[in-house]
PDB file of C-alpha atoms and ligand atoms in Angstrom:
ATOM      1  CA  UNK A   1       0.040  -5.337   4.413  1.00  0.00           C
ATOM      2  CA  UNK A   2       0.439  -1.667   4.043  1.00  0.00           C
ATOM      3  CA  UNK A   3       3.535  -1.355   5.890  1.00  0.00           C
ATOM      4  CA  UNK A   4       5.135  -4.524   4.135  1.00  0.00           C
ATOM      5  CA  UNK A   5       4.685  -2.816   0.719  1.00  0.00           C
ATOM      6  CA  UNK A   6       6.285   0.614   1.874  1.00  0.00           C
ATOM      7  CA  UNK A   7       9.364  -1.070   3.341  1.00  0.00           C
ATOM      8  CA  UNK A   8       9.312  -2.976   0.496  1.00  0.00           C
ATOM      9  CA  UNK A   9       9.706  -0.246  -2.055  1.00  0.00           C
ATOM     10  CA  UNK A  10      11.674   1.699   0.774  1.00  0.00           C
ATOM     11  CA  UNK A  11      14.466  -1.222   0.660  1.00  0.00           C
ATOM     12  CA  UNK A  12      14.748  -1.409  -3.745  1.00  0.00           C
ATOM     13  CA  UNK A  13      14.303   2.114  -4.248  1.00  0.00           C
ATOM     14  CA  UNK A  14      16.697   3.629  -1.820  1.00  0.00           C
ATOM     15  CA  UNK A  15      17.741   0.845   0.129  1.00  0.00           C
ATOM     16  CA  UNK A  16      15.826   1.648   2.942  1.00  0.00           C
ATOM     17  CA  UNK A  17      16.689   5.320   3.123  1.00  0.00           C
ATOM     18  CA  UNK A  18      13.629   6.497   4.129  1.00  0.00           C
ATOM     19  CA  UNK A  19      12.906   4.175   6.723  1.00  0.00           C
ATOM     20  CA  UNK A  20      15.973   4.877   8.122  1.00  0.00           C
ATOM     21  CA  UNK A  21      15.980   8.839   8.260  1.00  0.00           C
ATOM     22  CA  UNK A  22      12.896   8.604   9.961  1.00  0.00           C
ATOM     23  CA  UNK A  23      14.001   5.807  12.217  1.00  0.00           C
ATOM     24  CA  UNK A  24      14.787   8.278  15.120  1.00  0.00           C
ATOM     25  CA  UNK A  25      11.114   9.103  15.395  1.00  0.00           C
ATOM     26  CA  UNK A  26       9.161   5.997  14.348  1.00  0.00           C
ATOM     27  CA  UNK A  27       9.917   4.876  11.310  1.00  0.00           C
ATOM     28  CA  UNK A  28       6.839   6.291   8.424  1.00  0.00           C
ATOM     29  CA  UNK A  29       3.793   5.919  10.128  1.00  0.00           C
ATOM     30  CA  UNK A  30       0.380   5.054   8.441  1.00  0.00           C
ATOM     31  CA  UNK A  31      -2.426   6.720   9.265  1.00  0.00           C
ATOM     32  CA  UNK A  32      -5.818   5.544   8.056  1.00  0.00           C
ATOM     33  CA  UNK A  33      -8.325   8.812   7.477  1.00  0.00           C
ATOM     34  CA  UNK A  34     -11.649   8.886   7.814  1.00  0.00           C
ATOM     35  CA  UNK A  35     -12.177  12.360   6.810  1.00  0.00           C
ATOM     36  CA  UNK A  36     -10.111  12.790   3.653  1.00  0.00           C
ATOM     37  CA  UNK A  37     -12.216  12.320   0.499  1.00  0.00           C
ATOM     38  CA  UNK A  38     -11.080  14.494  -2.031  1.00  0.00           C
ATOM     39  CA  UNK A  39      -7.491  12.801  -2.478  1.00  0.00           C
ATOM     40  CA  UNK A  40      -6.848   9.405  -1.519  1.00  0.00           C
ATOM     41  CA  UNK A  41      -3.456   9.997   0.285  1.00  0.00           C
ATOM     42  CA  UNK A  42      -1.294  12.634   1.495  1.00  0.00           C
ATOM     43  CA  UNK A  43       2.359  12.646   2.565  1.00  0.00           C
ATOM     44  CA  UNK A  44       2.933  14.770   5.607  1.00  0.00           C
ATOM     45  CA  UNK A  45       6.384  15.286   6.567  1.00  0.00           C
ATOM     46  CA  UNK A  46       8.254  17.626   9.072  1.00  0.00           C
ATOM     47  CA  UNK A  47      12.244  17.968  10.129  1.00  0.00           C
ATOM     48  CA  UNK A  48      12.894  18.930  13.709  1.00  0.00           C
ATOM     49  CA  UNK A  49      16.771  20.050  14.490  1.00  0.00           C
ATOM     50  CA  UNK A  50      17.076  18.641  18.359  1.00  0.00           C
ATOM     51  CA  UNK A  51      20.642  20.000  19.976  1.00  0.00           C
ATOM     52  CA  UNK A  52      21.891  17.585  22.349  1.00  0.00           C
ATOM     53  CA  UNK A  53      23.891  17.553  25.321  1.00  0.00           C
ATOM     54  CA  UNK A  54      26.759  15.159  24.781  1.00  0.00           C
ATOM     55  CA  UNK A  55      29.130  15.679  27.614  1.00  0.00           C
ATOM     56  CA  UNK A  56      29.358  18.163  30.526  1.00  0.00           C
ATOM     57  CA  UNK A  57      30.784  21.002  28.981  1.00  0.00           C
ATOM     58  CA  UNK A  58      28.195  23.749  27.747  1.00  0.00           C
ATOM     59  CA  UNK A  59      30.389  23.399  23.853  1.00  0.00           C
ATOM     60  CA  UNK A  60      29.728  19.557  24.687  1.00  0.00           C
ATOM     61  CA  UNK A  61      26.608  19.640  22.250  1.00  0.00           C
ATOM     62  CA  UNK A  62      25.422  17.779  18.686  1.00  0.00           C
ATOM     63  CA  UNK A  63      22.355  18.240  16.781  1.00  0.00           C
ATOM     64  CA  UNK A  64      20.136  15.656  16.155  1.00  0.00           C
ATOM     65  CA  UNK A  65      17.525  15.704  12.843  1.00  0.00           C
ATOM     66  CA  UNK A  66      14.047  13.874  12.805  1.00  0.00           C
ATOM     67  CA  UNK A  67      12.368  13.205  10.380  1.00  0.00           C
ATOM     68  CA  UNK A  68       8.599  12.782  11.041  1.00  0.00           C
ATOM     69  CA  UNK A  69       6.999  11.281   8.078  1.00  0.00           C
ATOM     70  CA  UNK A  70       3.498   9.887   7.629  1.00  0.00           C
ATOM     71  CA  UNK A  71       1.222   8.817   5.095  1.00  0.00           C
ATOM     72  CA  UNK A  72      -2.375   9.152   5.390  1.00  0.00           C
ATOM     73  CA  UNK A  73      -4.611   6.798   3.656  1.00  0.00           C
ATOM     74  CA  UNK A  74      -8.093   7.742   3.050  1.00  0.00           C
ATOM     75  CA  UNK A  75     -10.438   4.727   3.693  1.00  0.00           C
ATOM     76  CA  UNK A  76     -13.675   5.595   1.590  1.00  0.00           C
ATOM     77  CA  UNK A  77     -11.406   6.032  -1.482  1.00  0.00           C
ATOM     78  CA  UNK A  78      -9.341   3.473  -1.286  1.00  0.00           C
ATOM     79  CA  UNK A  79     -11.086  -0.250  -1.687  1.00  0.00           C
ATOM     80  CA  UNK A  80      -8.838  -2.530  -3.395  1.00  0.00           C
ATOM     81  CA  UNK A  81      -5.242  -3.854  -2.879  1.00  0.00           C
ATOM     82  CA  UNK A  82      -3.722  -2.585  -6.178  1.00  0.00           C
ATOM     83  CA  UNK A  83      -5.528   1.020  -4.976  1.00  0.00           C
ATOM     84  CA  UNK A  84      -3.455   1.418  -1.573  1.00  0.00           C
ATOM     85  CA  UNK A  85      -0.405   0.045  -3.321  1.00  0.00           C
ATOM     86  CA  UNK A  86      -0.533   2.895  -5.942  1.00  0.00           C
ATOM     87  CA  UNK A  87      -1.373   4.850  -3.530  1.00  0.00           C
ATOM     88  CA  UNK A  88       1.326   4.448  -1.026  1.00  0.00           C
ATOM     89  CA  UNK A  89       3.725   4.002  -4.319  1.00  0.00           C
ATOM     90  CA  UNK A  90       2.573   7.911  -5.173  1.00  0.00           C
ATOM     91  CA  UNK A  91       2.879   9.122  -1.565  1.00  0.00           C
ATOM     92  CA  UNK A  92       6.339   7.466  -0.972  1.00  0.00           C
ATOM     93  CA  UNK A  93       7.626   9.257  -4.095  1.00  0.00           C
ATOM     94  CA  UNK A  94       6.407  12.833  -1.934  1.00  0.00           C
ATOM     95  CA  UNK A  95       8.429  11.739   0.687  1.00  0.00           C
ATOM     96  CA  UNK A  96      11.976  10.914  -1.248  1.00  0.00           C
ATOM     97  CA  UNK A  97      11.464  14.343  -3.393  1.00  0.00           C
ATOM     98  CA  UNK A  98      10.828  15.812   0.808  1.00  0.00           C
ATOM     99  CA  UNK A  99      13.836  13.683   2.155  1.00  0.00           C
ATOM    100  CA  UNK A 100      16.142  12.703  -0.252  1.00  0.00           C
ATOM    101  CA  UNK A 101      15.978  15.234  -3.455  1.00  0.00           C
ATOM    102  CA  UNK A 102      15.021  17.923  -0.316  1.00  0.00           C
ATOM    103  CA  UNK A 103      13.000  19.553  -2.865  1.00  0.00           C
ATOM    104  CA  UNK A 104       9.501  21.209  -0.737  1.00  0.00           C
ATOM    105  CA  UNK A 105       8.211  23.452  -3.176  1.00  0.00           C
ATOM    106  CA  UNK A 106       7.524  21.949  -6.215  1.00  0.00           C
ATOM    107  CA  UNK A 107       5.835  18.615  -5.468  1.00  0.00           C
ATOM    108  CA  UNK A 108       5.089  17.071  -8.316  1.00  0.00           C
ATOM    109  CA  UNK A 109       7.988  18.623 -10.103  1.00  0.00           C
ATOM    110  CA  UNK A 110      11.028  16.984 -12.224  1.00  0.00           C
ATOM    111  CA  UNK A 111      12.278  15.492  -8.813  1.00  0.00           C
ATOM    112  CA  UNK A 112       8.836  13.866  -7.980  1.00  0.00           C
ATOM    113  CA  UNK A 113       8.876  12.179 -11.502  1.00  0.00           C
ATOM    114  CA  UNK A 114      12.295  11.105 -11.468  1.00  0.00           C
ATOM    115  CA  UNK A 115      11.007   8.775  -8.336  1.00  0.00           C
ATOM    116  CA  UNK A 116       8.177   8.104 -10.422  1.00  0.00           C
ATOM    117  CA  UNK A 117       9.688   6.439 -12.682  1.00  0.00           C
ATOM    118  CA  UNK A 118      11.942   4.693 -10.816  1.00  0.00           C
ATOM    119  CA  UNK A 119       9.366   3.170  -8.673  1.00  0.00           C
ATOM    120  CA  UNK A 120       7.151   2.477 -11.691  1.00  0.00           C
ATOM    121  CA  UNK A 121      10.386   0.597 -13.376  1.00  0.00           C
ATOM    122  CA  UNK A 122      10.386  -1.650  -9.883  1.00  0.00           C
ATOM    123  CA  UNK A 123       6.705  -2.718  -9.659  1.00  0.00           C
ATOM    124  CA  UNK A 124       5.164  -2.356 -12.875  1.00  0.00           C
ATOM    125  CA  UNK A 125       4.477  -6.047 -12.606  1.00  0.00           C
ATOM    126  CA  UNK A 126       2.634  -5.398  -9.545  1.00  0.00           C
ATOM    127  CA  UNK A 127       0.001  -3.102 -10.878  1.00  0.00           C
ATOM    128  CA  UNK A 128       2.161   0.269 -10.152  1.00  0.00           C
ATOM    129  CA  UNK A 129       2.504   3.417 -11.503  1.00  0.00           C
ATOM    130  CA  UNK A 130       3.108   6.561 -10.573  1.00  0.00           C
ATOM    131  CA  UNK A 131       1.690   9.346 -11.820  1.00  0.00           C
ATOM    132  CA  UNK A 132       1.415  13.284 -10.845  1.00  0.00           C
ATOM    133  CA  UNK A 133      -2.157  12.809 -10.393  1.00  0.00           C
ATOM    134  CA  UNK A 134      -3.911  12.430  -6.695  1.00  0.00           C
ATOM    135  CA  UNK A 135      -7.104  11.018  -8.416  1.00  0.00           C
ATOM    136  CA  UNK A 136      -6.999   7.318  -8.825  1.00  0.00           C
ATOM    137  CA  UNK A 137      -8.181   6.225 -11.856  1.00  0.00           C
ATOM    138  CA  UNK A 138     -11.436   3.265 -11.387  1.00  0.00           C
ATOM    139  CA  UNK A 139      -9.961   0.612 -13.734  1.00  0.00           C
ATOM    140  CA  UNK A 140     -13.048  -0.864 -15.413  1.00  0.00           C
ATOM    141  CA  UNK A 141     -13.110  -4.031 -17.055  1.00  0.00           C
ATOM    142  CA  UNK A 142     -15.730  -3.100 -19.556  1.00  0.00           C
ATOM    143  CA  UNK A 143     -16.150   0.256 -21.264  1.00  0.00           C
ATOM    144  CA  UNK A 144     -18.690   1.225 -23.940  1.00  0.00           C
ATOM    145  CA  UNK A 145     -18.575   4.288 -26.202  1.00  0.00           C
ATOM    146  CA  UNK A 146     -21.560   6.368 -27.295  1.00  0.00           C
ATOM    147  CA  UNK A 147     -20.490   6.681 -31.165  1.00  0.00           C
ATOM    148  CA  UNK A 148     -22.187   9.967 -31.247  1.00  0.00           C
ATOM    149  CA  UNK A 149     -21.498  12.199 -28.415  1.00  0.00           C
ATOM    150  CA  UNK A 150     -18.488  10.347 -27.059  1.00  0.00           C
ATOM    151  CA  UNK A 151     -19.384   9.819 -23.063  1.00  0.00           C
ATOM    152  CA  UNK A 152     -17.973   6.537 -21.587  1.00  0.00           C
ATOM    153  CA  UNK A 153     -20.150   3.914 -20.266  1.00  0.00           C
ATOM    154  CA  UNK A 154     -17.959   2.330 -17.346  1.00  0.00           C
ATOM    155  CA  UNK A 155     -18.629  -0.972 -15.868  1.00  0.00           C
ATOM    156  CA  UNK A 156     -17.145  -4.179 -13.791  1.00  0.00           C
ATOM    157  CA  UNK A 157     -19.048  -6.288 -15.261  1.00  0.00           C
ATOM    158  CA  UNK A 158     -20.674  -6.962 -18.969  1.00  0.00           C
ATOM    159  CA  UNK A 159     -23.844  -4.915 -18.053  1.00  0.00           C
ATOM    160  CA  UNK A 160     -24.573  -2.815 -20.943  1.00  0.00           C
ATOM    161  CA  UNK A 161     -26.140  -4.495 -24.231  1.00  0.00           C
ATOM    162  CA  UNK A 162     -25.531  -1.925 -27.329  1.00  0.00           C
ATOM    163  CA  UNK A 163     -28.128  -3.357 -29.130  1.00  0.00           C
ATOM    164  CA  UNK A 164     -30.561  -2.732 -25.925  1.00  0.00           C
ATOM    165  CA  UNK A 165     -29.460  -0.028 -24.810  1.00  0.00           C
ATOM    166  CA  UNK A 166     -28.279   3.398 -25.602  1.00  0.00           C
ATOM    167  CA  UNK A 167     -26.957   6.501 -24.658  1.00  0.00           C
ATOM    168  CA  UNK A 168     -28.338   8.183 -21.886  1.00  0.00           C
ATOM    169  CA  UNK A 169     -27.457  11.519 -22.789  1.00  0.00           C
ATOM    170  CA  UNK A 170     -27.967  11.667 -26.360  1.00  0.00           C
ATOM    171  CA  UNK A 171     -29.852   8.336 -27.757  1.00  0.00           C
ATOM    172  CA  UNK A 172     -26.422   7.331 -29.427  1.00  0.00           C
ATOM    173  CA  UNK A 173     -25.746   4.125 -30.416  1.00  0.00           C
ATOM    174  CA  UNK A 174     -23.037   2.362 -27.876  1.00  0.00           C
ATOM    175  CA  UNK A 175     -20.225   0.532 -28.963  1.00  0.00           C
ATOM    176  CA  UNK A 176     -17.713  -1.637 -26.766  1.00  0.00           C
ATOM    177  CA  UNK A 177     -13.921  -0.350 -26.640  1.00  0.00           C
ATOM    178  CA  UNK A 178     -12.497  -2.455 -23.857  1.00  0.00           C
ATOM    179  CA  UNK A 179     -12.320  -5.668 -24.263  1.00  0.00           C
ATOM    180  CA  UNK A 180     -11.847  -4.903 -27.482  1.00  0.00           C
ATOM    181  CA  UNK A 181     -14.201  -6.772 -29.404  1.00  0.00           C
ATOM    182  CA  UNK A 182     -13.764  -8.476 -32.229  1.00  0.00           C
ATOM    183  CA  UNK A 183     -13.912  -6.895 -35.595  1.00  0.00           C
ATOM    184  CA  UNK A 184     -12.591  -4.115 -33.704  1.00  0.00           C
ATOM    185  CA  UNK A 185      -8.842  -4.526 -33.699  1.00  0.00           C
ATOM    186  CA  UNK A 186      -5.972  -1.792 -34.966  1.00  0.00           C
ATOM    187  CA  UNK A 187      -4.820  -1.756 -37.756  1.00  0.00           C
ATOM    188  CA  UNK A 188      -1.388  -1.849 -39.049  1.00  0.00           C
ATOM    189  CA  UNK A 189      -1.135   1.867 -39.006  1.00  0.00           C
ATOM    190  CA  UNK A 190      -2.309   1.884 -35.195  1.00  0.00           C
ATOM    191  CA  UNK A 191      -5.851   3.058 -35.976  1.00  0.00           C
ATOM    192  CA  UNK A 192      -8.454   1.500 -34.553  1.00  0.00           C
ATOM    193  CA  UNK A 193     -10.454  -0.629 -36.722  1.00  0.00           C
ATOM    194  CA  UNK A 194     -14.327  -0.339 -36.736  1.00  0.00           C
ATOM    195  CA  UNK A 195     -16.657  -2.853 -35.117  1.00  0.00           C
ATOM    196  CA  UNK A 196     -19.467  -4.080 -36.444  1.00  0.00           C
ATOM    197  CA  UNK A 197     -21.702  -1.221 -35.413  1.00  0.00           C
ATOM    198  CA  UNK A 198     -19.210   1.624 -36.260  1.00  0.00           C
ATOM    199  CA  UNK A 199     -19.464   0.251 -39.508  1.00  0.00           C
ATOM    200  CA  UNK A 200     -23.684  -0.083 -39.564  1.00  0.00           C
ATOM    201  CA  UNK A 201     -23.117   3.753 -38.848  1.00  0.00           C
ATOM    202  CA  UNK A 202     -20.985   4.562 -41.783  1.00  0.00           C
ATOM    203  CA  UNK A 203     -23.103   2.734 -44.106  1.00  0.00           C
ATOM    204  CA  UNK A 204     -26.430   3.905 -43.287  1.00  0.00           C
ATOM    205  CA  UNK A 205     -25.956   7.715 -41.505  1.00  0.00           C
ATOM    206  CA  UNK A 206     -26.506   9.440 -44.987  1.00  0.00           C
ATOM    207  CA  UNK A 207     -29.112   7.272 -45.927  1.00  0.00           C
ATOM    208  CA  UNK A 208     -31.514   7.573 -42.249  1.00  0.00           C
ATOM    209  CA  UNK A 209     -30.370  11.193 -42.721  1.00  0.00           C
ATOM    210  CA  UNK A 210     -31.672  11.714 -46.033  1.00  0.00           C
ATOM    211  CA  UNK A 211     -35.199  10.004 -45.043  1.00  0.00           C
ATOM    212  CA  UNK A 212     -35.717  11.834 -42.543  1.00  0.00           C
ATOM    213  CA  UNK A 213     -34.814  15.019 -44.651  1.00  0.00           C
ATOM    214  CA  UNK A 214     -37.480  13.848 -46.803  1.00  0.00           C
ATOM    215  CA  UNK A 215     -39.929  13.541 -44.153  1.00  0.00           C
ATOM    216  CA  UNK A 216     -39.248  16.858 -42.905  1.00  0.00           C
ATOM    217  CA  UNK A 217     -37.698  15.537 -39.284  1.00  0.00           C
ATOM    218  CA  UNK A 218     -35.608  17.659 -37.506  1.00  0.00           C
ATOM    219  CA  UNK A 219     -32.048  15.961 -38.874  1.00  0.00           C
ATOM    220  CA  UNK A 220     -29.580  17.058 -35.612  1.00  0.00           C
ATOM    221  CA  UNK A 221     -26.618  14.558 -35.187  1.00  0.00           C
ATOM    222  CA  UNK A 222     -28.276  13.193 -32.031  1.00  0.00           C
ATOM    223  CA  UNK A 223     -31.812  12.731 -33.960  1.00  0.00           C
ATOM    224  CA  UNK A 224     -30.228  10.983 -36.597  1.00  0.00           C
ATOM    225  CA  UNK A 225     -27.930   9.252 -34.635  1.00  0.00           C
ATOM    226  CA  UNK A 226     -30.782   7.463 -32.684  1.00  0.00           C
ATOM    227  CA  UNK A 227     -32.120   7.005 -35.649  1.00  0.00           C
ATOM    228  CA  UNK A 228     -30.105   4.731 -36.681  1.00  0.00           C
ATOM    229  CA  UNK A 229     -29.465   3.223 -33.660  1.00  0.00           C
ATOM    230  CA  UNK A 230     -33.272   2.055 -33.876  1.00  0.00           C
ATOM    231  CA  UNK A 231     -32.440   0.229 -37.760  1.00  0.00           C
ATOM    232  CA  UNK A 232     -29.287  -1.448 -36.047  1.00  0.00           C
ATOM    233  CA  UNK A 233     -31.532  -2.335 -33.327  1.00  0.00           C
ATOM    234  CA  UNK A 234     -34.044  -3.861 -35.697  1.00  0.00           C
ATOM    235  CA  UNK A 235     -31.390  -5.211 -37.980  1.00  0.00           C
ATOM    236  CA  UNK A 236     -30.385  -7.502 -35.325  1.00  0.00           C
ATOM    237  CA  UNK A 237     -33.509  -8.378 -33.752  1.00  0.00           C
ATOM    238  CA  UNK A 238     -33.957  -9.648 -37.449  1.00  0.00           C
ATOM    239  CA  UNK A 239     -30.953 -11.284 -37.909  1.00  0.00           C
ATOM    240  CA  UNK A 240     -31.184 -12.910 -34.595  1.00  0.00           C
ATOM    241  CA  UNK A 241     -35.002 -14.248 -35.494  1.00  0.00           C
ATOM    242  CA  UNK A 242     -35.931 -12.839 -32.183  1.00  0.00           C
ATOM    243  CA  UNK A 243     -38.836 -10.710 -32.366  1.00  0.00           C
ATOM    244  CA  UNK A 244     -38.346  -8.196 -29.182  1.00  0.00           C
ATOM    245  CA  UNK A 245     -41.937  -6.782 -29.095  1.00  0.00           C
ATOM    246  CA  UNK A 246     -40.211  -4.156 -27.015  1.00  0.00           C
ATOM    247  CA  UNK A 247     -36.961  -2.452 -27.231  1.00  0.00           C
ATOM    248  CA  UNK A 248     -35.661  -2.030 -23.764  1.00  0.00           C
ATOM    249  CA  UNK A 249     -35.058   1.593 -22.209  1.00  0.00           C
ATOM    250  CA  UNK A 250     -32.870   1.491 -20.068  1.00  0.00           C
ATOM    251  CA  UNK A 251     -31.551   4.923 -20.176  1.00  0.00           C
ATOM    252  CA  UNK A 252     -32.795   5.893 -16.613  1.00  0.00           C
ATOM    253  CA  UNK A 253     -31.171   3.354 -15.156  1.00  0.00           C
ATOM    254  CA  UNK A 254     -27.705   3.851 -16.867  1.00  0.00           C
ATOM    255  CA  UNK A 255     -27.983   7.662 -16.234  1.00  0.00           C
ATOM    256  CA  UNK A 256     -28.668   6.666 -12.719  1.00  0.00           C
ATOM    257  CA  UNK A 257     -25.236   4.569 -12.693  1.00  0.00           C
ATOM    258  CA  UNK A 258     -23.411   7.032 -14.076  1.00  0.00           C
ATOM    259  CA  UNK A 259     -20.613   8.081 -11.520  1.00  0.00           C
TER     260      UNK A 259
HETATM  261 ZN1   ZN B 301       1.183  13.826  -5.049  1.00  0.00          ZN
HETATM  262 ZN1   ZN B 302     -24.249   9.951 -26.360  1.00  0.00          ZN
END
């Protein structure tokens, strides 16, 4: 699967250059790695100059160049298809800036990009693109946003309810960003429109700030932040005629998700 891809983006990017530079000593070899963790592939690539003997005179000689190229993959990073293809994508683009550009010292320089891009162009409908970066990104399906301090809850599946649960590191009130909800498109000047809680914020921050100014309560943007969280919490339960004798804390267990 691995190797089908790499030829694959060997043959439409440079027509099979690479495969065939290295085709003297084995063609780009993959190596799975159990040991690398902190990137989740490396290009490794070395030129030997062989001079051969090519008739019986001692001037009888020609020099041979191999290339020895490999790509090593690590296996506890990468766990989905559309990872090792981006991957591989990423590392391919080290070896035509190595091979083809013959540019070793500035690897993810104006050469590096240039493949980028080109590769990107290819299989963008494939789920590719190449960045500078060695960190592959986790693409979430869900995301929520704590309104107050900012921090990202990231998940795979719908797991966090805003109006249950809330920000493990400040008590902020959590709204979805991706999906998108609705109520919370952009706008025609490409800002992004509140949702339904962003706007439950806006209305009633001064006002929970202001009581609890009267009641002498410590009035910190976290404080009143959860604050209001607690009316929007209440709000709904209202609206939704569901008494919840019991708002559900969940903050332990999100913190304890957080990766
Ligand atoms: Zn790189
Ligand atoms: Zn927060």
């Amino acid at each position: 699967m691995a190797e089908a891809f790499l030829a694959e983006v060997d043959a439409a990017i440079t027509n099979g250059r690479i495969a065939e530079l290295s085709s003297n000593s084995g063609g780009i070899k993959l190596v799975w790695s159990k040991t690398l963790k902190t990137t989740a592939g490396r290009a490794n690539w070395r030129r030997e100059q062989i001079r051969l003997r090519s008739g019986p005179l001692p001037s009888d000689t020609r020099v041979e160049i191999r290339h020895y190229c490999s790509i090593e993959l690590a296996e506890k990073v990468i766990d989905n298809e559309e990872r090792l293809y981006n991957v591989l994508a990423h590392e391919y683009c080290h070896l035509t800036t190595f091979m083809i550009s013959e540019v070793r010292n500035n690897p993810h320089g104006a050469e590096f990009k240039s493949w980028g891009a080109k590769v990107t162009a290819a299989f963008k409908t494939r789920g590719i693109e190449v960045t500078t970066k060695h960190s592959y990104k986790i693409d979430y399906k869900y995301i929520w946003e704590c309104v107050a301090c900012g921090y990202e809850f990231k998940r795979h599946s719908k797991s966090v309810d805003p109006v249950r649960h809330s920000c493990g590191r400040c008590k902020g009130l959590l709204v979805q960003t991706k999906p998108c909800p609705r109520g919370g498109a952009v706008d025609k000047d490409g800002k992004k429109q509140s949702g339904e809680y962003q706007v439950f914020v806006k209305e009633n921050f001064s006002r929970v700030k202001k009581e609890m100014d009267r009641r002498g309560e410590e009035t910190a943007m976290g404080k009143v932040m959860a604050a209001v969280a607690k009316d929007y919490k209440k709000m709904k339960a209202a609206k939704a005629k569901e008494v919840e004798s019991q708002v559900d804390d969940l903050e332990a267990a999100i913190e304890g998700l957080m990766i």
